[in-house]
Amino acid sequence: MTKSKNIFVCSSCGHSSSKWQGKCFQCGAFNSFIEEVNVSSSSPTKANIPDGSIKKIADVGNNLTRASLGIKELNDLLAGGYVPGQVILLAGEPGIGKSTLLLQVANLTNSHYVCGEESPQQVATRAMRMGVSAENITLLDTRDVDSILSYLQNTSVKAQQNPLLIVDSIQSVSSSHIKSTAGSISQVQYCASKLSEAAKKLGVAMVFVGQVTKSGYIAGPKLLEHIVDTVVSFEGDRAGDVRILRVQKNRFGPSGGLELFEMSSGGLVVLNDYTERLIARHSDDSPGSVLSVVVEGVRPLLVEVQALNKRSVFPNPRHVVNGVSPKRVEMLLAVIERRLGINTGNYDIYVNISGGINVHDTALDLPIVLAVVSVVKNKPLPAGVVAFGEVGLMGELRKATSNDKRKEEAEKRGCKLVIDSDFGSDLPSIVNKLKLGASNRKEG
Ligand SMILES: Nc1ncnc2c1ncn2[C@@H]1O[C@H](COP(=O)(O)OP(=O)(O)OP(=O)(O)O)[C@@H](O)[C@H]1O
Ligand SMILES: [Mg+2]
Ligand SMILES: [Zn+2]
């Protein structure tokens, strides 16, 4: 017998509770609990392990065959392509280009495209606009997960070579077995689990589009991350052209790799000359701009850290941070004040990584400090400067991970002066050497 009762589910991690909670004990998110209808089934019946599910590891084959996504750089990101039965989550903010990219992929693979968010006409219009012939694409105009499952079971999909099911988006599909509305945590969890179960059983690879908001995910990030094999995030500045694909988790290869793309009229194209463009645009003589090298995954990447200050009209000056951790910037501002004696308290401070790139790399500490000091002091840094290193609370500078790799990349890109832990062991000495005027005077 099945009975339903209401439960409260954390919209971040899917943790459920019989009562509403202000803070999730599982993931620490605040105000994340929402009420949902839960379908609780009666206690499970005794079951025997079916024949054939006990295996010796030596008897299980380990030769993964990989299929091409049709775009070399995407294959590189996924360690050579997709594996039958692999489930990939493509997560990104609205309008970033998820459907555009997947339409390109769909056209180059044996694909079945569930258009849950858009009408077939909208998808066809996009294909036309991009100049995609779309001959290979079968559109599934449904939002019902059970009909998608029976489509996979009953048609020739299984017999195809390396079939790929694209679900755009996982929040838009739902099942009548679950009482809550489409997009709710229970629905997303149920649909994603059912689909990935089918993926493994039938050997059909799948890509789920996951909608994300600025403040996080709309529905169940952690929960989806557990269900899928691979998480690829799609980032970038919607206003700009640069898009970054980053592998955050991969059960079939290394994670951490990233690739840069650019939005063009024909869809997304690989951006090969990002660094050249960055250098061409970067001006050495304006205060508040410092180049750095981040290492995420395998490839070092030149980035520009920018800072701006403005006399604040607020009792508590604002700190606006894009692309790096705001908490980290707060810490660095405290270090600047206490260890360099530079008072930033009267200013609103803006810190930005150009191109809309998000970086999780403590080696950006030093360039952030230098950019802020440079703009507050209104003194540009010497020409051709590149900086990287982790800053401690004492104002000491620690060597960045892969320091040599960064140095090599910087020199290859024509940077003339490398500021790292070899240049100086603490912030006061570095700021002095660069004549940025470290002093104990309070700045007005
Ligand atoms: N008619 C159009 N002409 C030119 N460019 C367009 C047009 N429609 C959309 N675009 C561009 O394509 C970008 C990406 O659109 P796309 O639908 O692929 O994003 P998405 O991530 O799937 O968005 P959503 O989250 O809304 O599904 C848009 O931000 C816009 O810049
Ligand atoms: Mg879309
Ligand atoms: Zn939680």
Short mmCIF file of C-alpha atoms and ligand atoms in Angstrom, two decimals:
data_model
loop_
_atom_site.label_atom_id
_atom_site.label_comp_id
_atom_site.label_asym_id
_atom_site.label_seq_id
_atom_site.Cartn_x
_atom_site.Cartn_y
_atom_site.Cartn_z
CA MET A 1 0.00 0.00 0.00
CA THR A 2 1.22 3.50 -0.76
CA LYS A 3 0.54 6.48 1.44
CA SER A 4 1.63 10.04 0.97
CA LYS A 5 2.65 12.64 3.54
CA ASN A 6 4.39 15.94 3.37
CA ILE A 7 8.08 16.23 4.08
CA PHE A 8 10.63 19.03 3.94
CA VAL A 9 13.49 18.65 1.50
CA CYS A 10 16.71 20.68 1.28
CA SER A 11 16.76 22.23 -2.17
CA SER A 12 20.54 22.12 -2.18
CA CYS A 13 21.39 18.54 -1.24
CA GLY A 14 18.08 16.72 -1.11
CA HIS A 15 18.31 15.89 2.61
CA SER A 16 14.79 15.34 3.91
CA SER A 17 13.25 15.97 7.29
CA SER A 18 9.78 15.71 8.79
CA LYS A 19 10.08 19.30 10.07
CA TRP A 20 11.15 22.54 8.46
CA GLN A 21 14.71 23.56 9.34
CA GLY A 22 16.40 26.93 9.04
CA LYS A 23 19.76 25.35 8.32
CA CYS A 24 20.44 22.05 6.63
CA PHE A 25 22.51 19.74 8.86
CA GLN A 26 23.70 17.81 5.84
CA CYS A 27 25.11 20.57 3.63
CA GLY A 28 24.94 23.72 5.76
CA ALA A 29 22.65 25.66 3.39
CA PHE A 30 20.35 28.25 4.97
CA ASN A 31 16.64 28.58 4.21
CA SER A 32 16.89 25.74 1.73
CA PHE A 33 14.01 23.59 3.00
CA ILE A 34 10.85 23.39 0.95
CA GLU A 35 7.74 21.35 1.56
CA GLU A 36 7.06 18.48 -0.78
CA VAL A 37 4.66 15.61 -1.07
CA ASN A 38 6.45 12.40 -0.30
CA VAL A 39 5.40 9.03 -1.54
CA SER A 40 6.41 6.49 1.03
CA SER A 41 5.92 2.89 0.10
CA SER A 42 5.31 0.04 2.51
CA SER A 43 8.26 -1.83 3.98
CA PRO A 44 10.32 -3.67 1.37
CA THR A 45 9.59 -7.33 0.80
CA LYS A 46 12.32 -9.92 1.22
CA ALA A 47 14.25 -10.33 -2.00
CA ASN A 48 16.94 -12.69 -3.14
CA ILE A 49 19.93 -11.51 -5.09
CA PRO A 50 19.06 -12.34 -8.70
CA ASP A 51 21.19 -14.78 -10.65
CA GLY A 52 24.01 -13.16 -12.50
CA SER A 53 24.50 -10.21 -10.16
CA ILE A 54 27.36 -11.80 -8.25
CA LYS A 55 30.54 -11.48 -10.27
CA LYS A 56 34.29 -11.78 -9.94
CA ILE A 57 36.03 -8.55 -10.75
CA ALA A 58 38.43 -10.41 -13.03
CA ASP A 59 35.47 -11.63 -15.10
CA VAL A 60 34.17 -8.13 -15.63
CA GLY A 61 35.59 -6.54 -18.75
CA ASN A 62 37.44 -3.25 -18.36
CA ASN A 63 37.74 -2.16 -21.94
CA LEU A 64 35.80 1.08 -22.14
CA THR A 65 34.92 2.03 -25.65
CA ARG A 66 34.64 5.74 -26.19
CA ALA A 67 32.46 7.47 -28.71
CA SER A 68 33.10 10.87 -30.21
CA LEU A 69 30.95 13.89 -29.39
CA GLY A 70 31.94 15.27 -32.75
CA ILE A 71 33.94 18.16 -31.34
CA LYS A 72 37.58 17.38 -30.63
CA GLU A 73 37.91 19.68 -27.62
CA LEU A 74 34.83 18.17 -25.98
CA ASN A 75 36.28 14.71 -26.45
CA ASP A 76 39.55 15.90 -24.91
CA LEU A 77 37.67 17.23 -21.89
CA LEU A 78 35.96 13.88 -21.39
CA ALA A 79 39.16 11.86 -21.67
CA GLY A 80 38.48 10.80 -25.25
CA GLY A 81 34.71 10.86 -25.62
CA TYR A 82 31.64 9.41 -23.97
CA VAL A 83 31.22 5.88 -22.73
CA PRO A 84 28.02 3.87 -23.35
CA GLY A 85 25.78 4.34 -20.32
CA GLN A 86 27.66 7.41 -19.11
CA VAL A 87 25.45 10.10 -17.62
CA ILE A 88 26.71 13.66 -17.92
CA LEU A 89 25.25 16.71 -16.20
CA LEU A 90 25.77 19.96 -18.10
CA ALA A 91 25.10 22.71 -15.60
CA GLY A 92 24.91 26.39 -16.38
CA GLU A 93 23.03 29.64 -15.86
CA PRO A 94 20.06 30.54 -18.05
CA GLY A 95 21.01 31.74 -21.51
CA ILE A 96 24.65 30.72 -21.26
CA GLY A 97 24.36 28.47 -24.34
CA LYS A 98 23.58 24.96 -23.09
CA SER A 99 20.93 24.22 -25.69
CA THR A 100 23.11 25.70 -28.42
CA LEU A 101 26.05 23.48 -27.54
CA LEU A 102 23.92 20.36 -27.23
CA LEU A 103 22.25 20.97 -30.55
CA GLN A 104 25.71 21.03 -32.10
CA VAL A 105 26.60 17.79 -30.34
CA ALA A 106 23.24 16.25 -31.21
CA ASN A 107 23.86 16.93 -34.87
CA LEU A 108 27.18 15.11 -34.79
CA THR A 109 26.05 12.00 -32.88
CA ASN A 110 23.22 9.43 -32.92
CA SER A 111 21.08 11.54 -30.70
CA HIS A 112 17.59 11.71 -29.25
CA TYR A 113 16.80 15.18 -27.99
CA VAL A 114 14.14 15.67 -25.32
CA CYS A 115 12.96 19.24 -25.69
CA GLY A 116 11.24 19.76 -22.37
CA GLU A 117 11.95 23.46 -22.13
CA GLU A 118 11.22 24.51 -25.67
CA SER A 119 8.83 23.57 -28.41
CA PRO A 120 10.14 21.55 -31.38
CA GLN A 121 9.64 24.72 -33.44
CA GLN A 122 11.98 26.65 -31.19
CA VAL A 123 14.62 23.96 -31.48
CA ALA A 124 14.19 23.83 -35.24
CA THR A 125 14.49 27.61 -35.44
CA ARG A 126 17.72 27.49 -33.48
CA ALA A 127 19.06 24.76 -35.74
CA MET A 128 18.19 26.86 -38.79
CA ARG A 129 19.81 29.95 -37.32
CA MET A 130 22.98 28.03 -36.55
CA GLY A 131 23.05 26.44 -39.97
CA VAL A 132 22.81 22.94 -38.48
CA SER A 133 21.25 20.41 -40.84
CA ALA A 134 19.90 18.41 -37.89
CA GLU A 135 19.43 15.27 -39.99
CA ASN A 136 20.64 12.97 -37.22
CA ILE A 137 18.49 14.45 -34.51
CA THR A 138 15.31 12.79 -33.31
CA LEU A 139 13.26 15.22 -31.27
CA LEU A 140 11.22 13.89 -28.35
CA ASP A 141 8.50 16.38 -27.61
CA THR A 142 7.62 15.19 -24.11
CA ARG A 143 8.12 16.04 -20.48
CA ASP A 144 7.07 12.69 -19.16
CA VAL A 145 9.94 10.59 -17.93
CA ASP A 146 8.00 7.36 -18.19
CA SER A 147 7.35 7.88 -21.88
CA ILE A 148 11.05 8.66 -22.41
CA LEU A 149 11.89 5.40 -20.65
CA SER A 150 9.50 3.37 -22.75
CA TYR A 151 10.80 5.07 -25.90
CA LEU A 152 14.31 3.91 -24.97
CA GLN A 153 13.04 0.38 -24.23
CA ASN A 154 10.80 -0.13 -27.20
CA THR A 155 12.48 1.52 -30.13
CA SER A 156 15.63 0.75 -32.01
CA VAL A 157 17.63 3.16 -29.85
CA LYS A 158 19.40 0.30 -28.05
CA ALA A 159 20.47 -1.22 -31.33
CA GLN A 160 22.06 2.01 -32.52
CA GLN A 161 25.76 2.57 -32.29
CA ASN A 162 26.59 4.77 -29.26
CA PRO A 163 23.16 6.33 -28.83
CA LEU A 164 22.98 9.58 -26.90
CA LEU A 165 19.91 10.87 -25.10
CA ILE A 166 19.90 14.60 -24.42
CA VAL A 167 17.45 15.81 -21.77
CA ASP A 168 16.98 19.59 -21.97
CA SER A 169 16.44 20.08 -19.06
CA ILE A 170 16.28 17.59 -16.19
CA GLN A 171 14.17 20.10 -14.24
CA SER A 172 11.54 20.15 -16.97
CA VAL A 173 10.78 16.42 -16.97
CA SER A 174 8.59 14.74 -14.40
CA SER A 175 6.91 11.48 -13.54
CA SER A 176 3.31 10.84 -12.59
CA HIS A 177 4.57 8.50 -9.87
CA ILE A 178 5.70 11.51 -7.85
CA LYS A 179 3.08 13.92 -6.60
CA SER A 180 5.13 17.12 -6.38
CA THR A 181 5.47 19.51 -9.32
CA ALA A 182 8.07 19.31 -12.09
CA GLY A 183 11.37 20.84 -11.03
CA SER A 184 10.90 19.94 -7.36
CA ILE A 185 13.63 18.05 -5.58
CA SER A 186 11.68 14.79 -5.43
CA GLN A 187 10.87 14.96 -9.14
CA VAL A 188 14.43 15.81 -10.19
CA GLN A 189 15.83 13.08 -7.96
CA TYR A 190 13.35 10.49 -9.18
CA CYS A 191 13.66 11.32 -12.88
CA ALA A 192 17.45 11.54 -12.81
CA SER A 193 17.76 8.21 -10.98
CA LYS A 194 15.32 6.43 -13.26
CA LEU A 195 17.00 7.75 -16.38
CA SER A 196 20.50 6.92 -15.24
CA GLU A 197 19.37 3.45 -14.23
CA ALA A 198 18.11 3.01 -17.80
CA ALA A 199 21.34 4.45 -19.16
CA LYS A 200 23.37 1.75 -17.42
CA LYS A 201 20.96 -1.04 -18.27
CA LEU A 202 20.57 -0.18 -21.95
CA GLY A 203 24.02 1.25 -22.58
CA VAL A 204 22.57 4.58 -23.71
CA ALA A 205 24.71 7.59 -22.79
CA MET A 206 22.83 10.63 -21.54
CA VAL A 207 23.36 14.34 -21.10
CA PHE A 208 21.14 16.14 -18.59
CA VAL A 209 20.93 19.90 -18.81
CA GLY A 210 20.86 21.36 -15.29
CA GLN A 211 19.58 24.88 -14.74
CA VAL A 212 21.61 26.97 -12.35
CA THR A 213 20.98 30.40 -10.89
CA LYS A 214 23.56 32.99 -9.82
CA SER A 215 23.09 31.97 -6.20
CA GLY A 216 23.38 28.25 -6.88
CA TYR A 217 21.22 25.56 -8.33
CA ILE A 218 17.47 25.72 -8.71
CA ALA A 219 17.06 22.11 -7.85
CA GLY A 220 19.39 19.81 -6.02
CA PRO A 221 22.99 20.32 -7.10
CA LYS A 222 24.65 17.88 -4.68
CA LEU A 223 21.91 15.37 -5.23
CA LEU A 224 22.27 15.44 -9.02
CA GLU A 225 26.04 15.33 -8.72
CA HIS A 226 25.79 12.03 -6.86
CA ILE A 227 23.48 10.48 -9.41
CA VAL A 228 25.46 11.33 -12.55
CA ASP A 229 28.90 10.08 -13.60
CA THR A 230 30.24 13.36 -14.89
CA VAL A 231 29.54 16.98 -14.06
CA VAL A 232 30.49 19.61 -16.62
CA SER A 233 29.87 23.23 -15.71
CA PHE A 234 29.27 25.88 -18.30
CA GLU A 235 30.37 29.31 -17.14
CA GLY A 236 31.06 32.70 -18.55
CA ASP A 237 29.85 36.21 -18.79
CA ARG A 238 26.59 36.17 -20.71
CA ALA A 239 27.25 39.69 -21.91
CA GLY A 240 30.68 38.66 -23.21
CA ASP A 241 31.51 35.98 -25.72
CA VAL A 242 33.84 33.79 -23.67
CA ARG A 243 32.40 30.54 -22.32
CA ILE A 244 34.20 28.02 -20.16
CA LEU A 245 33.45 24.34 -19.94
CA ARG A 246 34.90 22.74 -16.84
CA VAL A 247 34.86 19.09 -15.78
CA GLN A 248 34.03 19.11 -12.07
CA LYS A 249 33.62 15.40 -11.56
CA ASN A 250 34.25 12.44 -13.81
CA ARG A 251 33.92 8.75 -13.06
CA PHE A 252 35.41 7.96 -16.48
CA GLY A 253 38.47 10.17 -16.52
CA PRO A 254 40.29 13.02 -14.80
CA SER A 255 38.40 16.07 -13.59
CA GLY A 256 39.50 19.67 -13.49
CA GLY A 257 40.08 20.12 -17.22
CA LEU A 258 38.71 23.22 -18.85
CA GLU A 259 38.17 24.47 -22.37
CA LEU A 260 37.37 27.94 -23.63
CA PHE A 261 34.68 28.57 -26.20
CA GLU A 262 33.19 31.57 -27.88
CA MET A 263 29.58 32.22 -28.80
CA SER A 264 29.24 32.87 -32.52
CA SER A 265 26.31 32.96 -34.90
CA GLY A 266 26.92 29.33 -35.84
CA GLY A 267 27.05 28.21 -32.21
CA LEU A 268 30.00 27.68 -29.92
CA VAL A 269 33.47 27.59 -31.37
CA VAL A 270 36.72 26.81 -29.62
CA LEU A 271 38.59 29.90 -28.54
CA ASN A 272 42.23 29.42 -29.36
CA ASP A 273 43.53 32.96 -29.11
CA TYR A 274 42.02 33.98 -25.77
CA THR A 275 45.44 34.78 -24.30
CA GLU A 276 46.51 36.81 -27.32
CA ARG A 277 43.34 38.87 -27.11
CA LEU A 278 43.73 39.33 -23.38
CA ILE A 279 47.26 40.61 -23.77
CA ALA A 280 46.28 42.90 -26.63
CA ARG A 281 43.55 44.45 -24.51
CA HIS A 282 45.51 44.57 -21.28
CA SER A 283 47.05 47.94 -20.65
CA ASP A 284 50.18 48.08 -18.56
CA ASP A 285 49.82 51.66 -17.52
CA SER A 286 46.44 51.72 -15.84
CA PRO A 287 46.44 51.09 -12.08
CA GLY A 288 44.46 48.14 -10.77
CA SER A 289 45.20 45.55 -13.45
CA VAL A 290 47.52 42.58 -12.97
CA LEU A 291 48.06 39.47 -15.09
CA SER A 292 48.30 36.06 -13.48
CA VAL A 293 48.40 32.41 -14.49
CA VAL A 294 45.91 29.91 -13.11
CA VAL A 295 46.38 26.18 -13.32
CA GLU A 296 43.13 24.27 -13.34
CA GLY A 297 43.31 20.72 -14.47
CA VAL A 298 46.20 20.37 -16.82
CA ARG A 299 46.37 23.57 -18.77
CA PRO A 300 47.81 26.84 -17.44
CA LEU A 301 45.74 29.86 -18.39
CA LEU A 302 46.65 33.53 -18.37
CA VAL A 303 44.01 35.70 -16.66
CA GLU A 304 43.64 39.35 -15.79
CA VAL A 305 42.76 40.45 -12.26
CA GLN A 306 41.15 43.88 -12.07
CA ALA A 307 40.42 46.06 -9.05
CA LEU A 308 38.64 49.37 -8.71
CA ASN A 309 37.98 51.58 -5.71
CA LYS A 310 35.46 54.33 -5.21
CA ARG A 311 34.91 56.51 -2.18
CA SER A 312 31.96 54.92 -0.41
CA VAL A 313 28.73 56.67 0.43
CA PHE A 314 27.65 53.78 2.66
CA PRO A 315 28.36 53.40 6.37
CA ASN A 316 29.60 49.88 5.52
CA PRO A 317 31.52 50.14 2.24
CA ARG A 318 30.59 47.58 -0.39
CA HIS A 319 32.88 44.87 -1.70
CA VAL A 320 31.75 43.49 -5.03
CA VAL A 321 33.63 40.41 -6.21
CA ASN A 322 33.32 38.48 -9.49
CA GLY A 323 35.16 35.31 -10.39
CA VAL A 324 36.90 34.57 -7.08
CA SER A 325 35.72 33.81 -3.56
CA PRO A 326 34.35 36.97 -1.86
CA LYS A 327 35.51 35.58 1.50
CA ARG A 328 39.03 35.25 0.20
CA VAL A 329 38.96 38.87 -0.97
CA GLU A 330 37.72 40.00 2.48
CA MET A 331 40.66 38.19 4.03
CA LEU A 332 43.10 39.80 1.62
CA LEU A 333 41.67 43.27 2.33
CA ALA A 334 42.29 42.63 6.05
CA VAL A 335 45.87 41.57 5.27
CA ILE A 336 46.38 44.71 3.15
CA GLU A 337 45.21 46.90 6.00
CA ARG A 338 47.12 45.20 8.80
CA ARG A 339 50.33 44.06 7.09
CA LEU A 340 50.77 46.87 4.57
CA GLY A 341 49.22 49.65 6.62
CA ILE A 342 47.03 50.64 3.68
CA ASN A 343 43.57 51.65 4.76
CA THR A 344 40.85 50.66 2.28
CA GLY A 345 38.01 51.16 4.76
CA ASN A 346 36.63 54.32 3.12
CA TYR A 347 36.24 52.72 -0.27
CA ASP A 348 33.84 50.48 -2.09
CA ILE A 349 36.12 47.87 -3.64
CA TYR A 350 35.42 45.93 -6.83
CA VAL A 351 37.46 42.87 -7.79
CA ASN A 352 36.91 41.13 -11.10
CA ILE A 353 38.48 38.39 -13.21
CA SER A 354 38.06 39.54 -16.78
CA GLY A 355 36.10 37.38 -19.20
CA GLY A 356 33.65 36.13 -16.56
CA ILE A 357 35.91 33.24 -15.60
CA ASN A 358 35.46 31.69 -12.16
CA VAL A 359 38.72 30.73 -10.53
CA HIS A 360 39.31 28.57 -7.48
CA ASP A 361 43.04 29.03 -7.14
CA THR A 362 44.75 30.55 -4.10
CA ALA A 363 47.65 31.63 -6.33
CA LEU A 364 45.44 34.57 -7.29
CA ASP A 365 45.93 36.00 -3.76
CA LEU A 366 49.01 37.96 -4.74
CA PRO A 367 47.63 39.49 -7.96
CA ILE A 368 44.44 40.46 -6.10
CA VAL A 369 46.50 42.23 -3.41
CA LEU A 370 48.66 43.95 -6.03
CA ALA A 371 45.64 45.05 -8.07
CA VAL A 372 43.92 46.52 -5.01
CA VAL A 373 47.07 48.25 -3.72
CA SER A 374 47.83 49.58 -7.20
CA VAL A 375 44.40 51.13 -7.65
CA VAL A 376 44.11 52.48 -4.11
CA LYS A 377 47.57 54.07 -4.44
CA ASN A 378 46.76 55.06 -8.04
CA LYS A 379 50.10 53.69 -9.22
CA PRO A 380 50.36 51.31 -12.17
CA LEU A 381 52.56 48.24 -11.89
CA PRO A 382 55.71 47.97 -14.00
CA ALA A 383 55.15 46.85 -17.60
CA GLY A 384 55.00 43.11 -18.30
CA VAL A 385 54.21 42.07 -14.75
CA VAL A 386 52.64 38.72 -13.97
CA ALA A 387 52.02 37.61 -10.37
CA PHE A 388 51.01 34.44 -8.53
CA GLY A 389 51.34 33.14 -4.98
CA GLU A 390 49.27 32.39 -1.92
CA VAL A 391 49.13 35.07 0.77
CA GLY A 392 48.99 34.14 4.48
CA LEU A 393 47.50 36.13 7.32
CA MET A 394 50.97 37.30 8.42
CA GLY A 395 51.43 38.86 4.99
CA GLU A 396 53.84 36.10 4.01
CA LEU A 397 53.91 34.76 0.47
CA ARG A 398 53.78 31.03 -0.16
CA LYS A 399 54.89 29.39 -3.35
CA ALA A 400 51.99 28.63 -5.68
CA THR A 401 51.33 25.02 -6.68
CA SER A 402 52.85 24.28 -10.11
CA ASN A 403 54.87 27.48 -9.77
CA ASP A 404 57.26 26.49 -12.56
CA LYS A 405 54.43 25.64 -14.94
CA ARG A 406 52.91 29.08 -14.36
CA LYS A 407 56.26 30.79 -14.81
CA GLU A 408 56.87 28.95 -18.05
CA GLU A 409 53.44 29.92 -19.43
CA ALA A 410 53.92 33.57 -18.40
CA GLU A 411 57.30 33.75 -20.08
CA LYS A 412 55.97 32.04 -23.18
CA ARG A 413 53.28 34.75 -23.35
CA GLY A 414 55.86 37.51 -23.19
CA CYS A 415 55.50 38.59 -19.54
CA LYS A 416 58.79 40.15 -18.53
CA LEU A 417 58.60 40.37 -14.76
CA VAL A 418 57.43 37.37 -12.72
CA ILE A 419 56.40 38.20 -9.16
CA ASP A 420 56.24 35.04 -7.10
CA SER A 421 57.74 33.69 -3.89
CA ASP A 422 61.24 33.94 -5.43
CA PHE A 423 60.73 37.66 -6.00
CA GLY A 424 59.89 38.35 -2.35
CA SER A 425 58.89 36.38 0.70
CA ASP A 426 56.29 38.77 2.10
CA LEU A 427 53.92 41.48 0.94
CA PRO A 428 55.77 44.49 2.45
CA SER A 429 59.01 43.62 0.66
CA ILE A 430 57.23 42.95 -2.66
CA VAL A 431 55.22 46.18 -2.50
CA ASN A 432 58.41 48.08 -1.64
CA LYS A 433 60.34 46.54 -4.52
CA LEU A 434 57.54 47.48 -6.89
CA LYS A 435 57.53 51.03 -5.48
CA LEU A 436 53.83 50.84 -4.74
CA GLY A 437 54.51 52.77 -1.57
CA ALA A 438 53.90 50.43 1.33
CA SER A 439 53.84 52.53 4.42
CA ASN A 440 52.34 52.71 7.84
CA ARG A 441 50.66 55.98 6.99
CA LYS A 442 46.93 55.84 6.87
CA GLU A 443 45.63 56.61 3.40
CA GLY A 444 43.04 59.34 3.24
N1 LIG B 1 17.57 34.61 -32.21
C1 LIG B 1 18.83 34.69 -31.78
N2 LIG B 1 19.77 35.30 -32.52
C2 LIG B 1 21.04 35.38 -32.10
N3 LIG B 1 21.48 34.87 -30.96
C3 LIG B 1 20.59 34.24 -30.18
C4 LIG B 1 19.24 34.12 -30.53
N4 LIG B 1 18.61 33.44 -29.56
C5 LIG B 1 19.54 33.16 -28.62
N5 LIG B 1 20.73 33.63 -28.99
C6 LIG B 1 22.01 33.55 -28.24
O1 LIG B 1 22.26 32.25 -27.82
C7 LIG B 1 22.59 32.29 -26.43
C8 LIG B 1 22.42 30.95 -25.78
O2 LIG B 1 21.13 30.47 -25.92
P1 LIG B 1 20.75 28.99 -25.43
O3 LIG B 1 19.29 28.88 -25.61
O4 LIG B 1 21.63 27.98 -26.07
O5 LIG B 1 21.12 29.03 -23.88
P2 LIG B 1 20.63 28.05 -22.73
O6 LIG B 1 21.77 27.93 -21.78
O7 LIG B 1 20.09 26.80 -23.29
O8 LIG B 1 19.47 28.91 -22.08
P3 LIG B 1 18.24 28.41 -21.19
O9 LIG B 1 18.79 28.24 -19.82
O10 LIG B 1 17.27 29.53 -21.27
O11 LIG B 1 17.72 27.14 -21.78
C9 LIG B 1 21.72 33.41 -25.90
O12 LIG B 1 22.17 33.94 -24.70
C10 LIG B 1 21.87 34.41 -27.03
O13 LIG B 1 23.05 35.15 -26.86
MG MG B 2 18.18 25.92 -23.18
ZN ZN B 3 21.20 20.41 2.41
#
